[in-house]
Amino acid sequence: MEILSGLTQQEIEQITDSLKASKFRARQIHNWIYLKSVSSIDEMTDLSVKFREELKKVAKVSDTKIKVKQVSSDGTIKYLLEYPDGECVETVLMRFDNRANLTACVSSQVGCAVNCSFCATGKRGFIRNLTYKEIIEQVLTIQRDTGLKVTNVVFMGQGEPLLNLDNVLKAMEIFNEDFYIGARRLTVSTSGIIPQINKLAELDMQSTLAISLHAPNHEIRKQLMQIENKYNMNDLKKALKNYVDKTGRRITIEYLLIKDLNDTVEAAKQLAMYLHDIKCNINLIPYNPTAENDYQRPNNNSIMKFKYLLEHSGKKVTVRLERGADIDAACGQLKGKVD
Ligand code: SAH
Ligand code: SF4
């Protein structure tokens, strides 16, 4: 049985060819899947009943289930999805009142091997990679369930996208070509896997690269992220400069703010120094509590002071709005199960 979600136009044509139907039928099916986001072949009402019956014998729309759906008081929706093998990941839909944007935060792996000290996903360890179709299913599920069209995708759910790069790149291509989501509306966030960043530079990626830096120096980064022992900040900096040179794109630097650890005046100065010759915007992420550690979120005054110090260095700095914390859908709170 073919699963239609995640198939390209050409792949759908192979199915319609086998049923001796025209290429136009493939076009119609493609639209029903990606733009009208139907859940079943029966909803494809511009296909004849007879053809739908034939199609149903060889294909179905999806094999992914919504296991749990939670809606936050701020409108954020978190889905726990279950794939046919029983593995689950979260996908989150964020709406920002003042914008027409609908952003899907997708997972790229079940669990994560990088195991950063502040992150609930990492605590589970690595379970498996998601296929590109499983990544695509997350956005289709949101569209089917809400009837809305996703306009932006960020790879900031479970997993390290650059450790599953082939599937992530293929999913991005489909978001681009089949969902008509522009390359610049896609963001890949990474803990800093240097060889893969170099590869993205060679590929001249036009989507946004976001780097989870989170520390102003090697010592603090080592405490927070084991990956610093393998890919350290000095080498990372070279890779980032190379990336900007090759692609011409501005990088987003993500910086988690943890009380009394990396939110000091000294830290802000060191960070500004580290970033001074990298073309980037900075996104500050006040730490979201997880059960697994006792880090704390700084108070608003310290956050604003840190922001001010960085702005003073000439960078554009934003503070990430916390979304869906009441349903554990905020950054770092995803762990693929219901408590
Ligand atoms: N693995 C990738 C993408 C997923 S995480 C990466 O690490 O970049 C998405 C973002 O949420 C990352 O910047 C991550 O560092 C951040 N994050 C993880 N745990 C968090 C927490 N408890 N509070 C706030 N942000 C967190
Ligand atoms: Fe993995 Fe990212 Fe969580 Fe680190 S922050 S453990 S890289 S998902």
Short mmCIF file of C-alpha atoms and ligand atoms in Angstrom, two decimals:
data_model
loop_
_atom_site.label_atom_id
_atom_site.label_comp_id
_atom_site.label_asym_id
_atom_site.label_seq_id
_atom_site.Cartn_x
_atom_site.Cartn_y
_atom_site.Cartn_z
CA MET A 1 0.00 0.00 0.00
CA GLU A 2 1.47 3.35 -1.05
CA ILE A 3 1.29 6.27 1.38
CA LEU A 4 0.52 9.39 -0.64
CA SER A 5 1.85 11.91 1.91
CA GLY A 6 5.45 12.74 1.13
CA LEU A 7 5.29 11.66 -2.53
CA THR A 8 6.44 14.03 -5.24
CA GLN A 9 4.38 14.79 -8.33
CA GLN A 10 6.46 12.28 -10.34
CA GLU A 11 5.97 9.56 -7.73
CA ILE A 12 2.22 10.13 -7.75
CA GLU A 13 2.32 9.93 -11.57
CA GLN A 14 3.80 6.44 -11.28
CA ILE A 15 0.70 5.41 -9.34
CA THR A 16 -1.74 7.05 -11.76
CA ASP A 17 0.17 5.53 -14.70
CA SER A 18 -0.20 2.09 -13.17
CA LEU A 19 -3.94 2.74 -12.93
CA LYS A 20 -3.93 3.95 -16.55
CA ALA A 21 -5.09 7.42 -15.53
CA SER A 22 -3.84 10.73 -16.92
CA LYS A 23 -1.10 12.90 -15.46
CA PHE A 24 -3.77 15.46 -14.67
CA ARG A 25 -5.19 13.04 -12.07
CA ALA A 26 -1.76 13.01 -10.43
CA ARG A 27 -1.83 16.82 -10.31
CA GLN A 28 -5.25 16.75 -8.64
CA ILE A 29 -4.11 14.20 -6.05
CA HIS A 30 -1.00 16.27 -5.36
CA ASN A 31 -3.15 19.34 -4.66
CA TRP A 32 -5.46 17.41 -2.36
CA ILE A 33 -2.48 16.17 -0.34
CA TYR A 34 -0.36 19.30 -0.02
CA LEU A 35 -2.67 22.26 -0.47
CA LYS A 36 -6.10 21.05 0.58
CA SER A 37 -4.70 18.63 3.18
CA VAL A 38 -7.33 15.92 3.04
CA SER A 39 -7.29 12.93 5.38
CA SER A 40 -8.79 10.38 3.00
CA ILE A 41 -9.08 9.55 -0.68
CA ASP A 42 -12.88 9.86 -0.38
CA GLU A 43 -12.46 13.59 0.18
CA MET A 44 -10.81 14.01 -3.24
CA THR A 45 -14.15 14.96 -4.73
CA ASP A 46 -13.00 16.01 -8.19
CA LEU A 47 -11.93 12.42 -8.88
CA SER A 48 -14.67 10.07 -10.06
CA VAL A 49 -16.04 7.65 -7.49
CA LYS A 50 -14.84 4.76 -9.66
CA PHE A 51 -11.27 6.11 -9.81
CA ARG A 52 -11.25 6.78 -6.07
CA GLU A 53 -12.20 3.14 -5.46
CA GLU A 54 -9.32 1.97 -7.67
CA LEU A 55 -6.91 4.33 -5.97
CA LYS A 56 -8.01 3.16 -2.51
CA LYS A 57 -6.96 -0.39 -3.44
CA VAL A 58 -3.33 0.67 -3.91
CA ALA A 59 -2.87 3.81 -1.78
CA LYS A 60 -3.93 5.70 1.30
CA VAL A 61 -3.30 9.24 2.49
CA SER A 62 -1.37 8.65 5.70
CA ASP A 63 -0.30 6.01 8.22
CA THR A 64 0.53 8.40 11.05
CA LYS A 65 -1.80 8.85 14.04
CA ILE A 66 -2.40 11.75 16.39
CA LYS A 67 -1.92 10.16 19.77
CA VAL A 68 -2.40 13.26 21.91
CA LYS A 69 -3.33 16.84 21.02
CA GLN A 70 -2.93 19.67 23.51
CA VAL A 71 -3.93 23.30 23.06
CA SER A 72 -2.15 25.99 25.07
CA SER A 73 -3.82 29.10 26.45
CA ASP A 74 -1.70 31.08 23.97
CA GLY A 75 -3.06 29.11 20.98
CA THR A 76 0.00 26.92 20.51
CA ILE A 77 -0.95 23.35 19.64
CA LYS A 78 1.24 20.36 20.49
CA TYR A 79 0.68 17.02 18.81
CA LEU A 80 2.18 13.75 19.87
CA LEU A 81 2.29 11.68 16.69
CA GLU A 82 2.65 7.97 16.44
CA TYR A 83 4.34 6.29 13.48
CA PRO A 84 3.47 2.73 12.38
CA ASP A 85 6.37 1.24 14.39
CA GLY A 86 4.97 2.76 17.59
CA GLU A 87 7.63 5.49 17.99
CA CYS A 88 6.30 8.94 18.86
CA VAL A 89 7.49 12.51 18.38
CA GLU A 90 6.02 15.92 19.03
CA THR A 91 5.26 18.57 16.49
CA VAL A 92 4.17 22.05 17.54
CA LEU A 93 2.12 24.69 15.73
CA MET A 94 2.79 28.25 16.80
CA ARG A 95 0.69 31.23 15.83
CA PHE A 96 1.72 34.74 16.58
CA ASP A 97 -1.34 37.00 16.93
CA ASN A 98 0.10 39.95 15.12
CA ARG A 99 1.29 37.96 12.12
CA ALA A 100 -0.33 35.78 9.51
CA ASN A 101 2.50 33.28 9.92
CA LEU A 102 1.80 29.76 11.03
CA THR A 103 5.02 28.12 12.11
CA ALA A 104 5.43 24.37 12.48
CA CYS A 105 8.21 23.23 14.79
CA VAL A 106 9.13 19.75 13.56
CA SER A 107 11.19 16.90 14.98
CA SER A 108 13.95 15.32 12.90
CA GLN A 109 14.80 12.33 15.11
CA VAL A 110 13.21 10.27 17.89
CA GLY A 111 15.30 11.32 20.88
CA CYS A 112 18.73 12.88 20.42
CA ALA A 113 22.29 11.67 20.89
CA VAL A 114 23.79 15.08 21.66
CA ASN A 115 22.48 15.08 25.22
CA CYS A 116 22.75 18.74 26.21
CA SER A 117 22.40 19.18 29.95
CA PHE A 118 19.41 21.55 29.77
CA CYS A 119 17.26 19.62 27.29
CA ALA A 120 14.53 17.06 28.01
CA THR A 121 14.87 15.41 24.58
CA GLY A 122 18.54 14.59 25.09
CA LYS A 123 17.79 12.78 28.34
CA ARG A 124 16.08 10.02 26.39
CA GLY A 125 19.11 9.31 24.28
CA PHE A 126 18.91 8.60 20.57
CA ILE A 127 16.23 6.20 19.36
CA ARG A 128 16.19 6.57 15.58
CA ASN A 129 16.23 8.93 12.63
CA LEU A 130 12.97 10.02 11.04
CA THR A 131 12.58 9.49 7.30
CA TYR A 132 11.82 12.55 5.20
CA LYS A 133 8.27 11.28 4.82
CA GLU A 134 7.86 11.12 8.59
CA ILE A 135 9.09 14.71 8.83
CA ILE A 136 6.64 15.80 6.12
CA GLU A 137 3.79 13.97 7.89
CA GLN A 138 4.19 16.31 10.84
CA VAL A 139 3.34 19.38 8.78
CA LEU A 140 0.57 17.56 6.91
CA THR A 141 -0.96 16.44 10.19
CA ILE A 142 -1.11 20.04 11.38
CA GLN A 143 -2.68 21.15 8.10
CA ARG A 144 -5.23 18.32 8.11
CA ASP A 145 -6.18 18.85 11.72
CA THR A 146 -6.48 22.64 11.64
CA GLY A 147 -7.49 23.19 8.02
CA LEU A 148 -4.80 25.88 7.90
CA LYS A 149 -1.76 26.19 5.66
CA VAL A 150 1.62 26.19 7.39
CA THR A 151 3.77 29.11 6.20
CA ASN A 152 7.05 28.49 8.07
CA VAL A 153 8.90 25.42 9.29
CA VAL A 154 11.59 25.33 11.95
CA PHE A 155 13.59 22.16 12.70
CA MET A 156 13.56 22.77 16.45
CA GLY A 157 11.61 19.83 17.78
CA GLN A 158 13.23 16.60 18.93
CA GLY A 159 16.56 15.65 17.44
CA GLU A 160 19.71 17.07 15.88
CA PRO A 161 18.77 17.77 12.23
CA LEU A 162 22.35 17.79 10.99
CA LEU A 163 22.82 14.23 12.23
CA ASN A 164 19.99 13.22 9.91
CA LEU A 165 20.96 15.54 7.11
CA ASP A 166 19.87 13.60 4.02
CA ASN A 167 16.31 13.22 5.27
CA VAL A 168 16.20 16.82 6.46
CA LEU A 169 17.42 18.13 3.10
CA LYS A 170 14.92 15.99 1.20
CA ALA A 171 12.10 17.19 3.48
CA MET A 172 13.18 20.80 2.90
CA GLU A 173 13.10 20.24 -0.85
CA ILE A 174 9.54 18.93 -0.59
CA PHE A 175 8.45 21.82 1.67
CA ASN A 176 9.82 24.07 -1.00
CA GLU A 177 8.54 22.40 -4.14
CA ASP A 178 5.35 20.69 -3.02
CA PHE A 179 4.09 22.86 -0.15
CA TYR A 180 5.33 26.06 -1.84
CA ILE A 181 7.03 27.20 1.36
CA GLY A 182 9.91 29.46 0.33
CA ALA A 183 13.45 28.43 1.29
CA ARG A 184 13.75 31.50 3.51
CA ARG A 185 10.77 30.40 5.55
CA LEU A 186 12.62 27.25 6.60
CA THR A 187 15.03 27.24 9.56
CA VAL A 188 17.42 24.47 10.59
CA SER A 189 18.69 24.65 14.16
CA THR A 190 21.84 22.77 15.14
CA SER A 191 24.01 22.24 18.17
CA GLY A 192 27.00 22.87 15.86
CA ILE A 193 27.95 19.76 13.86
CA ILE A 194 30.87 21.33 11.98
CA PRO A 195 31.36 18.94 9.01
CA GLN A 196 27.67 19.20 8.21
CA ILE A 197 27.68 23.00 8.47
CA ASN A 198 30.50 22.96 5.92
CA LYS A 199 28.39 20.74 3.71
CA LEU A 200 25.45 23.16 3.89
CA ALA A 201 27.86 25.94 2.92
CA GLU A 202 28.95 23.93 -0.15
CA LEU A 203 25.30 23.34 -1.03
CA ASP A 204 24.73 27.10 -0.80
CA MET A 205 21.70 26.59 1.44
CA GLN A 206 19.35 29.56 1.27
CA SER A 207 17.28 28.65 4.31
CA THR A 208 18.13 30.04 7.74
CA LEU A 209 20.82 28.30 9.75
CA ALA A 210 20.37 28.70 13.51
CA ILE A 211 23.19 27.76 15.85
CA SER A 212 22.55 26.72 19.44
CA LEU A 213 25.58 28.47 20.92
CA HIS A 214 24.29 29.07 24.45
CA ALA A 215 27.65 30.03 25.95
CA PRO A 216 30.18 32.87 25.73
CA ASN A 217 33.26 30.68 26.12
CA HIS A 218 34.62 27.14 25.92
CA GLU A 219 34.40 26.41 29.69
CA ILE A 220 30.75 27.30 30.06
CA ARG A 221 29.78 25.65 26.78
CA LYS A 222 31.46 22.43 27.87
CA GLN A 223 29.32 22.37 31.01
CA LEU A 224 26.14 22.84 29.01
CA MET A 225 26.85 20.89 25.85
CA GLN A 226 29.08 17.82 25.63
CA ILE A 227 29.37 18.41 21.91
CA GLU A 228 31.78 21.26 22.71
CA ASN A 229 34.42 18.59 23.42
CA LYS A 230 34.12 17.36 19.86
CA TYR A 231 33.32 20.56 17.95
CA ASN A 232 34.61 23.52 19.93
CA MET A 233 33.71 27.19 19.63
CA ASN A 234 36.95 28.16 17.88
CA ASP A 235 36.43 25.68 15.08
CA LEU A 236 32.74 26.47 15.01
CA LYS A 237 33.54 30.10 14.39
CA LYS A 238 35.61 29.21 11.33
CA ALA A 239 32.76 27.09 9.99
CA LEU A 240 30.26 29.90 10.55
CA LYS A 241 32.42 32.44 8.77
CA ASN A 242 32.88 30.05 5.88
CA TYR A 243 29.11 29.51 5.79
CA VAL A 244 28.42 33.24 5.59
CA ASP A 245 31.09 33.66 2.89
CA LYS A 246 29.71 30.88 0.73
CA THR A 247 25.98 31.53 1.11
CA GLY A 248 25.84 35.25 1.81
CA ARG A 249 23.19 34.47 4.43
CA ARG A 250 22.99 35.87 7.93
CA ILE A 251 23.11 33.24 10.67
CA THR A 252 20.84 33.15 13.72
CA ILE A 253 22.63 32.60 17.01
CA GLU A 254 20.47 31.00 19.69
CA TYR A 255 21.54 31.74 23.22
CA LEU A 256 19.83 30.10 26.14
CA LEU A 257 19.78 32.35 29.21
CA ILE A 258 20.30 30.50 32.49
CA LYS A 259 20.33 32.39 35.78
CA ASP A 260 23.82 33.07 37.21
CA LEU A 261 25.44 30.77 34.68
CA ASN A 262 25.64 32.51 31.32
CA ASP A 263 23.56 35.66 31.90
CA THR A 264 26.19 37.90 33.50
CA VAL A 265 27.61 41.19 32.22
CA GLU A 266 30.94 39.46 31.64
CA ALA A 267 29.20 36.75 29.58
CA ALA A 268 27.44 39.37 27.44
CA LYS A 269 30.78 41.06 26.73
CA GLN A 270 32.52 37.80 25.84
CA LEU A 271 29.64 36.77 23.61
CA ALA A 272 29.68 40.11 21.78
CA MET A 273 33.41 39.68 21.28
CA TYR A 274 33.03 36.15 19.92
CA LEU A 275 30.32 37.24 17.49
CA HIS A 276 31.73 40.61 16.44
CA ASP A 277 32.98 39.42 13.03
CA ILE A 278 30.18 36.95 12.29
CA LYS A 279 27.20 38.18 10.26
CA CYS A 280 24.37 37.18 12.59
CA ASN A 281 21.24 38.03 14.52
CA ILE A 282 20.95 36.89 18.11
CA ASN A 283 17.92 35.16 19.55
CA LEU A 284 17.89 34.99 23.35
CA ILE A 285 15.93 32.06 24.79
CA PRO A 286 15.08 32.37 28.48
CA TYR A 287 15.52 28.87 29.88
CA ASN A 288 12.34 26.76 30.09
CA PRO A 289 12.28 24.56 33.16
CA THR A 290 12.36 20.79 32.66
CA ALA A 291 12.11 18.16 35.37
CA GLU A 292 15.60 16.82 34.70
CA ASN A 293 17.80 19.61 36.12
CA ASP A 294 17.71 22.62 38.43
CA TYR A 295 18.71 25.45 36.15
CA GLN A 296 16.64 28.60 36.53
CA ARG A 297 15.29 31.22 34.20
CA PRO A 298 16.72 34.71 34.83
CA ASN A 299 14.27 37.45 35.80
CA ASN A 300 13.06 39.90 33.17
CA ASN A 301 15.44 42.65 34.29
CA SER A 302 18.51 40.48 33.72
CA ILE A 303 17.16 39.36 30.35
CA MET A 304 16.64 42.97 29.23
CA LYS A 305 20.05 44.00 30.52
CA PHE A 306 21.74 41.17 28.63
CA LYS A 307 19.83 42.14 25.50
CA TYR A 308 20.83 45.77 25.87
CA LEU A 309 24.53 44.91 26.24
CA LEU A 310 24.48 42.83 23.08
CA GLU A 311 22.57 45.45 21.11
CA HIS A 312 25.22 47.88 22.11
CA SER A 313 27.68 45.74 20.13
CA GLY A 314 25.66 46.46 17.00
CA LYS A 315 23.75 43.20 16.63
CA LYS A 316 20.04 42.73 16.17
CA VAL A 317 18.80 40.92 19.26
CA THR A 318 15.38 39.37 19.87
CA VAL A 319 14.04 37.54 22.90
CA ARG A 320 12.20 34.37 21.94
CA LEU A 321 8.59 34.49 23.03
CA GLU A 322 7.79 31.52 25.16
CA ARG A 323 5.07 29.47 23.53
CA GLY A 324 3.03 26.64 24.95
CA ALA A 325 4.88 26.28 28.27
CA ASP A 326 1.63 25.29 30.02
CA ILE A 327 1.50 22.16 27.84
CA ASP A 328 5.28 21.49 27.88
CA ALA A 329 5.54 22.48 24.23
CA ALA A 330 8.23 25.12 24.73
CA CYS A 331 11.84 24.74 23.55
CA GLY A 332 13.63 21.87 25.24
CA GLN A 333 10.51 20.37 26.78
CA LEU A 334 9.77 17.72 24.16
CA LYS A 335 10.41 14.14 25.09
CA GLY A 336 8.05 12.05 23.01
CA LYS A 337 5.72 10.81 25.69
CA VAL A 338 2.78 11.69 27.86
CA ASP A 339 3.49 12.00 31.57
N1 SAH B 1 18.93 19.90 18.21
C1 SAH B 1 18.79 21.17 17.64
C2 SAH B 1 17.35 21.58 17.40
C3 SAH B 1 16.33 21.27 18.48
S1 SAH B 1 16.36 22.17 19.96
C4 SAH B 1 19.50 22.21 18.47
O1 SAH B 1 19.85 21.91 19.59
O2 SAH B 1 19.70 23.31 17.97
C5 SAH B 1 15.69 23.77 19.62
C6 SAH B 1 16.23 24.85 20.56
O3 SAH B 1 15.72 24.72 21.89
C7 SAH B 1 17.75 24.78 20.67
O4 SAH B 1 18.33 26.06 20.57
C8 SAH B 1 17.90 24.23 22.08
O5 SAH B 1 19.17 24.48 22.59
C9 SAH B 1 16.79 24.90 22.82
N2 SAH B 1 16.49 24.31 24.13
C10 SAH B 1 16.76 23.06 24.56
N3 SAH B 1 16.38 22.91 25.84
C11 SAH B 1 15.84 24.09 26.22
C12 SAH B 1 15.23 24.55 27.43
N4 SAH B 1 15.09 23.76 28.49
N5 SAH B 1 14.79 25.84 27.46
C13 SAH B 1 14.88 26.63 26.36
N6 SAH B 1 15.42 26.23 25.20
C14 SAH B 1 15.90 24.98 25.14
FE1 SF4 B 2 19.67 17.40 21.08
FE2 SF4 B 2 19.19 19.98 20.53
FE3 SF4 B 2 18.28 18.87 22.83
FE4 SF4 B 2 20.90 19.29 22.48
S1 SF4 B 2 19.29 20.86 22.59
S2 SF4 B 2 19.96 17.43 23.30
S3 SF4 B 2 21.12 18.91 20.31
S4 SF4 B 2 17.65 18.34 20.76
#
